[in-house]
Short mmCIF file of N, CA and C in Angstrom, two decimals:
data_model
loop_
_atom_site.label_atom_id
_atom_site.label_comp_id
_atom_site.label_asym_id
_atom_site.label_seq_id
_atom_site.Cartn_x
_atom_site.Cartn_y
_atom_site.Cartn_z
N MET A 1009 0.85 -1.19 0.00
CA MET A 1009 0.00 0.00 0.00
C MET A 1009 0.88 1.24 0.00
N TYR A 1010 0.51 2.19 -0.80
CA TYR A 1010 1.27 3.45 -0.90
C TYR A 1010 1.05 4.27 0.37
N GLU A 1011 2.13 4.68 1.01
CA GLU A 1011 2.04 5.35 2.31
C GLU A 1011 1.96 6.87 2.21
N ASN A 1012 2.34 7.44 1.08
CA ASN A 1012 2.46 8.89 1.00
C ASN A 1012 1.31 9.51 0.22
N LYS A 1013 0.10 9.11 0.54
CA LYS A 1013 -1.08 9.59 -0.18
C LYS A 1013 -1.28 11.09 -0.05
N GLN A 1014 -0.98 11.64 1.12
CA GLN A 1014 -1.16 13.09 1.31
C GLN A 1014 -0.23 13.88 0.40
N ALA A 1015 1.02 13.44 0.28
CA ALA A 1015 1.96 14.13 -0.61
C ALA A 1015 1.50 14.02 -2.06
N LEU A 1016 0.99 12.86 -2.45
CA LEU A 1016 0.47 12.69 -3.81
C LEU A 1016 -0.71 13.62 -4.06
N PHE A 1017 -1.61 13.71 -3.08
CA PHE A 1017 -2.77 14.60 -3.23
C PHE A 1017 -2.33 16.06 -3.29
N ASP A 1018 -1.35 16.44 -2.48
CA ASP A 1018 -0.83 17.81 -2.50
C ASP A 1018 -0.23 18.14 -3.87
N THR A 1019 0.51 17.20 -4.43
CA THR A 1019 1.09 17.41 -5.76
C THR A 1019 -0.01 17.52 -6.80
N TYR A 1020 -1.03 16.69 -6.69
CA TYR A 1020 -2.18 16.76 -7.59
C TYR A 1020 -2.82 18.16 -7.53
N ARG A 1021 -3.02 18.68 -6.33
CA ARG A 1021 -3.62 20.01 -6.17
C ARG A 1021 -2.73 21.09 -6.78
N ARG A 1022 -1.42 20.98 -6.58
CA ARG A 1022 -0.50 21.96 -7.17
C ARG A 1022 -0.56 21.91 -8.70
N LEU A 1023 -0.62 20.72 -9.23
CA LEU A 1023 -0.69 20.55 -10.69
C LEU A 1023 -2.01 21.10 -11.23
N LYS A 1024 -3.07 20.86 -10.49
CA LYS A 1024 -4.39 21.34 -10.91
C LYS A 1024 -4.44 22.87 -10.94
N ARG A 1025 -3.74 23.52 -10.02
CA ARG A 1025 -3.72 24.98 -9.96
C ARG A 1025 -2.76 25.59 -10.98
N LEU A 1026 -1.83 24.79 -11.49
CA LEU A 1026 -0.85 25.29 -12.45
C LEU A 1026 -1.56 25.73 -13.72
N ASP A 1027 -1.32 26.95 -14.14
CA ASP A 1027 -1.97 27.49 -15.33
C ASP A 1027 -0.90 28.12 -16.21
N LEU A 1028 -0.47 27.38 -17.20
CA LEU A 1028 0.59 27.86 -18.10
C LEU A 1028 0.06 28.83 -19.16
N THR A 1029 -1.25 28.87 -19.35
CA THR A 1029 -1.78 29.63 -20.48
C THR A 1029 -2.43 30.96 -20.12
N SER A 1030 -2.74 31.19 -18.87
CA SER A 1030 -3.42 32.42 -18.49
C SER A 1030 -2.53 33.63 -18.77
N GLY A 1031 -3.10 34.60 -19.46
CA GLY A 1031 -2.39 35.83 -19.75
C GLY A 1031 -1.55 35.80 -21.01
N ILE A 1032 -1.42 34.64 -21.63
CA ILE A 1032 -0.65 34.56 -22.87
C ILE A 1032 -1.42 35.29 -23.96
N ALA A 1033 -0.76 36.21 -24.61
CA ALA A 1033 -1.34 37.02 -25.69
C ALA A 1033 -2.61 37.73 -25.23
N GLY A 1034 -2.69 38.03 -23.93
CA GLY A 1034 -3.84 38.75 -23.40
C GLY A 1034 -5.09 37.90 -23.27
N LEU A 1035 -4.95 36.58 -23.35
CA LEU A 1035 -6.10 35.67 -23.28
C LEU A 1035 -6.16 35.01 -21.91
N SER A 1036 -7.38 34.77 -21.44
CA SER A 1036 -7.52 33.92 -20.25
C SER A 1036 -7.26 32.48 -20.68
N SER A 1037 -7.04 31.61 -19.72
CA SER A 1037 -6.81 30.20 -20.07
C SER A 1037 -8.04 29.61 -20.75
N GLY A 1038 -9.25 30.03 -20.31
CA GLY A 1038 -10.48 29.55 -20.95
C GLY A 1038 -10.62 30.03 -22.39
N ASP A 1039 -10.27 31.29 -22.63
CA ASP A 1039 -10.32 31.83 -23.99
C ASP A 1039 -9.35 31.09 -24.90
N PHE A 1040 -8.15 30.87 -24.37
CA PHE A 1040 -7.12 30.17 -25.14
C PHE A 1040 -7.58 28.75 -25.49
N ALA A 1041 -8.15 28.05 -24.50
CA ALA A 1041 -8.64 26.69 -24.73
C ALA A 1041 -9.76 26.68 -25.77
N LEU A 1042 -10.67 27.65 -25.69
CA LEU A 1042 -11.77 27.72 -26.64
C LEU A 1042 -11.26 27.99 -28.05
N LEU A 1043 -10.32 28.89 -28.20
CA LEU A 1043 -9.75 29.16 -29.53
C LEU A 1043 -9.09 27.90 -30.09
N ARG A 1044 -8.35 27.17 -29.26
CA ARG A 1044 -7.69 25.94 -29.72
C ARG A 1044 -8.71 24.90 -30.15
N VAL A 1045 -9.79 24.74 -29.38
CA VAL A 1045 -10.81 23.75 -29.72
C VAL A 1045 -11.54 24.14 -31.00
N VAL A 1046 -11.91 25.40 -31.13
CA VAL A 1046 -12.60 25.86 -32.35
C VAL A 1046 -11.71 25.63 -33.57
N ASP A 1047 -10.43 25.91 -33.43
CA ASP A 1047 -9.49 25.70 -34.52
C ASP A 1047 -9.41 24.22 -34.90
N ALA A 1048 -9.26 23.36 -33.91
CA ALA A 1048 -9.15 21.92 -34.18
C ALA A 1048 -10.44 21.35 -34.75
N LEU A 1049 -11.58 21.71 -34.16
CA LEU A 1049 -12.86 21.17 -34.63
C LEU A 1049 -13.22 21.71 -36.01
N GLY A 1050 -12.84 22.93 -36.28
CA GLY A 1050 -13.11 23.51 -37.60
C GLY A 1050 -12.46 22.72 -38.70
N SER A 1051 -11.27 22.22 -38.43
CA SER A 1051 -10.57 21.39 -39.41
C SER A 1051 -11.28 20.05 -39.58
N ASP A 1052 -11.83 19.53 -38.48
CA ASP A 1052 -12.52 18.23 -38.52
C ASP A 1052 -13.85 18.31 -39.27
N ASN A 1053 -14.47 19.47 -39.31
CA ASN A 1053 -15.79 19.64 -39.93
C ASN A 1053 -15.68 20.22 -41.33
N ASP A 1054 -14.73 19.73 -42.09
CA ASP A 1054 -14.53 20.20 -43.47
C ASP A 1054 -14.36 21.71 -43.55
N GLY A 1055 -13.75 22.28 -42.54
CA GLY A 1055 -13.48 23.71 -42.54
C GLY A 1055 -14.69 24.58 -42.25
N GLN A 1056 -15.84 23.98 -41.93
CA GLN A 1056 -17.05 24.76 -41.68
C GLN A 1056 -17.00 25.48 -40.34
N GLY A 1057 -16.25 24.92 -39.40
CA GLY A 1057 -16.18 25.49 -38.06
C GLY A 1057 -16.61 24.46 -37.04
N ALA A 1058 -16.73 24.92 -35.81
CA ALA A 1058 -17.10 24.04 -34.70
C ALA A 1058 -18.52 24.34 -34.27
N GLU A 1059 -19.25 23.31 -33.91
CA GLU A 1059 -20.57 23.50 -33.30
C GLU A 1059 -20.38 23.74 -31.81
N VAL A 1060 -21.27 24.52 -31.22
CA VAL A 1060 -21.18 24.83 -29.79
C VAL A 1060 -21.16 23.54 -28.97
N SER A 1061 -22.02 22.59 -29.31
CA SER A 1061 -22.09 21.35 -28.54
C SER A 1061 -20.78 20.57 -28.63
N GLN A 1062 -20.15 20.58 -29.79
CA GLN A 1062 -18.86 19.89 -29.94
C GLN A 1062 -17.80 20.54 -29.06
N ALA A 1063 -17.76 21.86 -29.08
CA ALA A 1063 -16.78 22.59 -28.28
C ALA A 1063 -17.01 22.32 -26.80
N ALA A 1064 -18.27 22.31 -26.38
CA ALA A 1064 -18.59 22.05 -24.97
C ALA A 1064 -18.09 20.67 -24.56
N ARG A 1065 -18.34 19.66 -25.40
CA ARG A 1065 -17.88 18.30 -25.09
C ARG A 1065 -16.36 18.25 -24.98
N GLN A 1066 -15.68 18.87 -25.93
CA GLN A 1066 -14.21 18.86 -25.92
C GLN A 1066 -13.65 19.53 -24.67
N LEU A 1067 -14.28 20.61 -24.26
CA LEU A 1067 -13.79 21.37 -23.11
C LEU A 1067 -14.29 20.83 -21.78
N GLY A 1068 -15.30 19.96 -21.82
CA GLY A 1068 -15.86 19.40 -20.60
C GLY A 1068 -16.66 20.40 -19.80
N VAL A 1069 -17.33 21.31 -20.49
CA VAL A 1069 -18.16 22.32 -19.84
C VAL A 1069 -19.53 22.34 -20.53
N SER A 1070 -20.45 23.11 -19.97
CA SER A 1070 -21.80 23.18 -20.54
C SER A 1070 -21.83 24.04 -21.81
N ALA A 1071 -22.83 23.79 -22.64
CA ALA A 1071 -23.01 24.60 -23.85
C ALA A 1071 -23.24 26.08 -23.51
N PRO A 1072 -24.03 26.42 -22.45
CA PRO A 1072 -24.17 27.83 -22.10
C PRO A 1072 -22.84 28.49 -21.72
N ALA A 1073 -21.97 27.74 -21.05
CA ALA A 1073 -20.66 28.29 -20.68
C ALA A 1073 -19.83 28.57 -21.93
N VAL A 1074 -19.89 27.65 -22.90
CA VAL A 1074 -19.17 27.86 -24.15
C VAL A 1074 -19.76 29.04 -24.91
N SER A 1075 -21.08 29.14 -24.93
CA SER A 1075 -21.73 30.27 -25.62
C SER A 1075 -21.29 31.60 -25.04
N LYS A 1076 -21.15 31.65 -23.73
CA LYS A 1076 -20.69 32.88 -23.07
C LYS A 1076 -19.27 33.22 -23.52
N GLY A 1077 -18.42 32.22 -23.58
CA GLY A 1077 -17.05 32.43 -24.05
C GLY A 1077 -17.01 32.85 -25.50
N ILE A 1078 -17.88 32.26 -26.31
CA ILE A 1078 -17.94 32.62 -27.73
C ILE A 1078 -18.35 34.07 -27.88
N ARG A 1079 -19.37 34.50 -27.12
CA ARG A 1079 -19.80 35.91 -27.19
C ARG A 1079 -18.65 36.86 -26.88
N LYS A 1080 -17.91 36.54 -25.83
CA LYS A 1080 -16.77 37.38 -25.45
C LYS A 1080 -15.74 37.44 -26.58
N LEU A 1081 -15.41 36.29 -27.15
CA LEU A 1081 -14.40 36.25 -28.20
C LEU A 1081 -14.92 36.85 -29.51
N GLU A 1082 -16.24 36.79 -29.72
CA GLU A 1082 -16.84 37.48 -30.86
C GLU A 1082 -16.67 38.99 -30.72
N GLU A 1083 -16.95 39.48 -29.51
CA GLU A 1083 -16.83 40.92 -29.25
C GLU A 1083 -15.39 41.41 -29.44
N LEU A 1084 -14.43 40.54 -29.15
CA LEU A 1084 -13.02 40.89 -29.34
C LEU A 1084 -12.58 40.73 -30.80
N GLY A 1085 -13.46 40.15 -31.61
CA GLY A 1085 -13.14 39.97 -33.03
C GLY A 1085 -12.34 38.72 -33.34
N TYR A 1086 -12.32 37.74 -32.39
CA TYR A 1086 -11.55 36.52 -32.59
C TYR A 1086 -12.35 35.38 -33.20
N LEU A 1087 -13.66 35.39 -32.98
CA LEU A 1087 -14.54 34.33 -33.49
C LEU A 1087 -15.71 34.95 -34.23
N GLU A 1088 -16.29 34.15 -35.13
CA GLU A 1088 -17.54 34.56 -35.78
C GLU A 1088 -18.44 33.35 -35.91
N ARG A 1089 -19.74 33.62 -35.95
CA ARG A 1089 -20.74 32.55 -36.10
C ARG A 1089 -21.21 32.52 -37.55
N ASN A 1090 -21.43 31.31 -38.04
CA ASN A 1090 -21.93 31.12 -39.39
C ASN A 1090 -23.05 30.09 -39.36
N ILE A 1091 -24.16 30.42 -40.00
CA ILE A 1091 -25.29 29.49 -40.07
C ILE A 1091 -24.95 28.34 -41.01
N ASN A 1092 -25.28 27.13 -40.58
CA ASN A 1092 -25.07 25.94 -41.41
C ASN A 1092 -25.93 26.07 -42.66
N LYS A 1093 -25.30 25.98 -43.81
CA LYS A 1093 -26.03 26.13 -45.09
C LYS A 1093 -27.03 25.01 -45.33
N ASN A 1094 -26.75 23.82 -44.80
CA ASN A 1094 -27.63 22.67 -45.02
C ASN A 1094 -28.74 22.55 -43.98
N ASP A 1095 -28.50 23.10 -42.79
CA ASP A 1095 -29.48 23.00 -41.72
C ASP A 1095 -29.38 24.25 -40.86
N ARG A 1096 -30.27 25.18 -41.06
CA ARG A 1096 -30.21 26.50 -40.43
C ARG A 1096 -30.37 26.46 -38.91
N ARG A 1097 -30.71 25.29 -38.37
CA ARG A 1097 -30.80 25.17 -36.91
C ARG A 1097 -29.43 25.16 -36.25
N PHE A 1098 -28.40 24.87 -37.03
CA PHE A 1098 -27.05 24.74 -36.49
C PHE A 1098 -26.18 25.92 -36.88
N THR A 1099 -25.36 26.32 -35.94
CA THR A 1099 -24.43 27.42 -36.16
C THR A 1099 -23.01 26.91 -35.97
N PHE A 1100 -22.14 27.29 -36.87
CA PHE A 1100 -20.73 26.95 -36.75
C PHE A 1100 -19.96 28.17 -36.26
N ILE A 1101 -18.95 27.93 -35.48
CA ILE A 1101 -18.08 28.99 -34.98
C ILE A 1101 -16.73 28.81 -35.64
N THR A 1102 -16.19 29.90 -36.16
CA THR A 1102 -14.88 29.85 -36.80
C THR A 1102 -14.00 30.98 -36.27
N LEU A 1103 -12.71 30.77 -36.41
CA LEU A 1103 -11.75 31.81 -36.07
C LEU A 1103 -11.76 32.87 -37.16
N THR A 1104 -11.67 34.11 -36.77
CA THR A 1104 -11.46 35.20 -37.72
C THR A 1104 -9.95 35.28 -37.98
N PRO A 1105 -9.54 36.05 -38.96
CA PRO A 1105 -8.09 36.24 -39.15
C PRO A 1105 -7.42 36.78 -37.87
N LYS A 1106 -8.09 37.69 -37.18
CA LYS A 1106 -7.56 38.21 -35.92
C LYS A 1106 -7.45 37.10 -34.88
N GLY A 1107 -8.45 36.21 -34.83
CA GLY A 1107 -8.41 35.08 -33.90
C GLY A 1107 -7.31 34.10 -34.25
N SER A 1108 -7.11 33.86 -35.53
CA SER A 1108 -6.03 32.96 -35.97
C SER A 1108 -4.66 33.53 -35.57
N THR A 1109 -4.51 34.84 -35.73
CA THR A 1109 -3.25 35.48 -35.36
C THR A 1109 -3.03 35.39 -33.85
N ALA A 1110 -4.08 35.68 -33.07
CA ALA A 1110 -3.96 35.62 -31.62
C ALA A 1110 -3.64 34.20 -31.17
N LEU A 1111 -4.27 33.21 -31.78
CA LEU A 1111 -4.01 31.82 -31.42
C LEU A 1111 -2.59 31.43 -31.77
N ALA A 1112 -2.12 31.83 -32.94
CA ALA A 1112 -0.75 31.51 -33.35
C ALA A 1112 0.26 32.14 -32.38
N GLU A 1113 0.02 33.38 -31.98
CA GLU A 1113 0.91 34.04 -31.02
C GLU A 1113 0.87 33.33 -29.66
N ALA A 1114 -0.32 32.98 -29.22
CA ALA A 1114 -0.47 32.30 -27.93
C ALA A 1114 0.20 30.92 -27.96
N ASN A 1115 -0.01 30.18 -29.05
CA ASN A 1115 0.63 28.87 -29.17
C ASN A 1115 2.15 29.01 -29.15
N ALA A 1116 2.68 30.00 -29.87
CA ALA A 1116 4.13 30.20 -29.92
C ALA A 1116 4.66 30.49 -28.51
N LYS A 1117 3.97 31.33 -27.76
CA LYS A 1117 4.42 31.65 -26.40
C LYS A 1117 4.31 30.44 -25.48
N LEU A 1118 3.22 29.67 -25.62
CA LEU A 1118 3.08 28.47 -24.81
C LEU A 1118 4.20 27.48 -25.11
N TYR A 1119 4.49 27.27 -26.39
CA TYR A 1119 5.55 26.33 -26.76
C TYR A 1119 6.92 26.81 -26.28
N GLU A 1120 7.10 28.11 -26.25
CA GLU A 1120 8.35 28.67 -25.71
C GLU A 1120 8.47 28.35 -24.22
N ILE A 1121 7.38 28.52 -23.48
CA ILE A 1121 7.36 28.19 -22.05
C ILE A 1121 7.64 26.70 -21.86
N LEU A 1122 6.95 25.87 -22.65
CA LEU A 1122 7.15 24.42 -22.53
C LEU A 1122 8.58 24.03 -22.86
N ASP A 1123 9.18 24.66 -23.88
CA ASP A 1123 10.57 24.37 -24.22
C ASP A 1123 11.50 24.69 -23.06
N ARG A 1124 11.23 25.79 -22.36
CA ARG A 1124 12.07 26.17 -21.22
C ARG A 1124 11.90 25.16 -20.08
N ILE A 1125 10.68 24.70 -19.86
CA ILE A 1125 10.44 23.70 -18.82
C ILE A 1125 11.15 22.40 -19.19
N ILE A 1126 11.01 21.97 -20.43
CA ILE A 1126 11.64 20.72 -20.89
C ILE A 1126 13.16 20.83 -20.76
N SER A 1127 13.70 21.99 -21.11
CA SER A 1127 15.14 22.20 -21.00
C SER A 1127 15.60 22.07 -19.54
N ARG A 1128 14.80 22.56 -18.63
CA ARG A 1128 15.17 22.52 -17.21
C ARG A 1128 14.98 21.13 -16.61
N VAL A 1129 13.89 20.46 -16.97
CA VAL A 1129 13.57 19.17 -16.36
C VAL A 1129 14.23 18.01 -17.10
N GLY A 1130 14.42 18.16 -18.39
CA GLY A 1130 15.02 17.10 -19.21
C GLY A 1130 13.98 16.35 -20.01
N LYS A 1131 14.31 16.10 -21.28
CA LYS A 1131 13.36 15.46 -22.19
C LYS A 1131 12.95 14.07 -21.69
N GLU A 1132 13.91 13.29 -21.22
CA GLU A 1132 13.61 11.94 -20.76
C GLU A 1132 12.65 11.98 -19.56
N ASN A 1133 12.89 12.91 -18.63
CA ASN A 1133 11.99 13.04 -17.48
C ASN A 1133 10.60 13.49 -17.90
N ILE A 1134 10.53 14.39 -18.87
CA ILE A 1134 9.22 14.84 -19.38
C ILE A 1134 8.48 13.68 -20.03
N ASP A 1135 9.20 12.88 -20.82
CA ASP A 1135 8.57 11.71 -21.46
C ASP A 1135 8.04 10.75 -20.40
N THR A 1136 8.82 10.52 -19.35
CA THR A 1136 8.39 9.63 -18.26
C THR A 1136 7.18 10.23 -17.53
N LEU A 1137 7.25 11.53 -17.24
CA LEU A 1137 6.14 12.22 -16.58
C LEU A 1137 4.86 12.11 -17.41
N ASP A 1138 4.98 12.34 -18.70
CA ASP A 1138 3.82 12.27 -19.59
C ASP A 1138 3.21 10.87 -19.57
N ARG A 1139 4.05 9.85 -19.67
CA ARG A 1139 3.56 8.47 -19.65
C ARG A 1139 2.88 8.15 -18.32
N LEU A 1140 3.52 8.53 -17.22
CA LEU A 1140 2.97 8.22 -15.90
C LEU A 1140 1.68 9.00 -15.61
N LEU A 1141 1.65 10.27 -16.00
CA LEU A 1141 0.42 11.04 -15.79
C LEU A 1141 -0.74 10.44 -16.58
N ASN A 1142 -0.48 10.01 -17.80
CA ASN A 1142 -1.54 9.39 -18.60
C ASN A 1142 -2.01 8.08 -17.98
N GLU A 1143 -1.08 7.29 -17.44
CA GLU A 1143 -1.47 6.06 -16.74
C GLU A 1143 -2.32 6.40 -15.51
N PHE A 1144 -1.90 7.41 -14.77
CA PHE A 1144 -2.63 7.84 -13.57
C PHE A 1144 -4.04 8.30 -13.94
N ILE A 1145 -4.14 9.11 -14.97
CA ILE A 1145 -5.46 9.63 -15.42
C ILE A 1145 -6.35 8.49 -15.88
N ASP A 1146 -5.79 7.58 -16.68
CA ASP A 1146 -6.59 6.44 -17.15
C ASP A 1146 -7.09 5.59 -15.98
N ALA A 1147 -6.20 5.30 -15.01
CA ALA A 1147 -6.59 4.50 -13.85
C ALA A 1147 -7.65 5.23 -13.03
N ALA A 1148 -7.45 6.51 -12.81
CA ALA A 1148 -8.43 7.30 -12.03
C ALA A 1148 -9.79 7.32 -12.71
N ASN A 1149 -9.80 7.50 -14.03
CA ASN A 1149 -11.07 7.52 -14.76
C ASN A 1149 -11.77 6.16 -14.70
N GLU A 1150 -11.01 5.08 -14.81
CA GLU A 1150 -11.61 3.74 -14.71
C GLU A 1150 -12.23 3.52 -13.34
N ILE A 1151 -11.51 3.88 -12.30
CA ILE A 1151 -11.97 3.66 -10.93
C ILE A 1151 -13.14 4.56 -10.60
N LYS A 1152 -13.04 5.81 -11.03
CA LYS A 1152 -14.10 6.79 -10.73
C LYS A 1152 -15.40 6.44 -11.44
N ASN A 1153 -15.31 5.91 -12.63
CA ASN A 1153 -16.51 5.58 -13.41
C ASN A 1153 -16.93 4.20 -13.05
#
């Protein structure tokens, strides 16, 4: 039996609070995540954009929460809504050129931060950490469900 459960839980809490993306390119971590998901889903939907429900599922939040984020990013000029040409009940969200630029800048800054962390911790240790965290997450999800 593992004896140091409290230390493991403390590390889990520290990791959960760690936010590498907040403030990058003037975006909150939620805004950054939403831009990344819209970009990825837009490619998956033949370039039409992302549906709100798809983005909500990917982010693990409610559709109303995603809609609120979309409104904010629309007002900033990063996202736009487009009615589905085949079914007007559905709306697709796409990045604007301004949103694409902001996302590219944010990604570049994030990757720069990650490169500095990898340089400090070591590639082999990062690879081991990644493998172990994924094992931990998979085990936790199996047990929790």
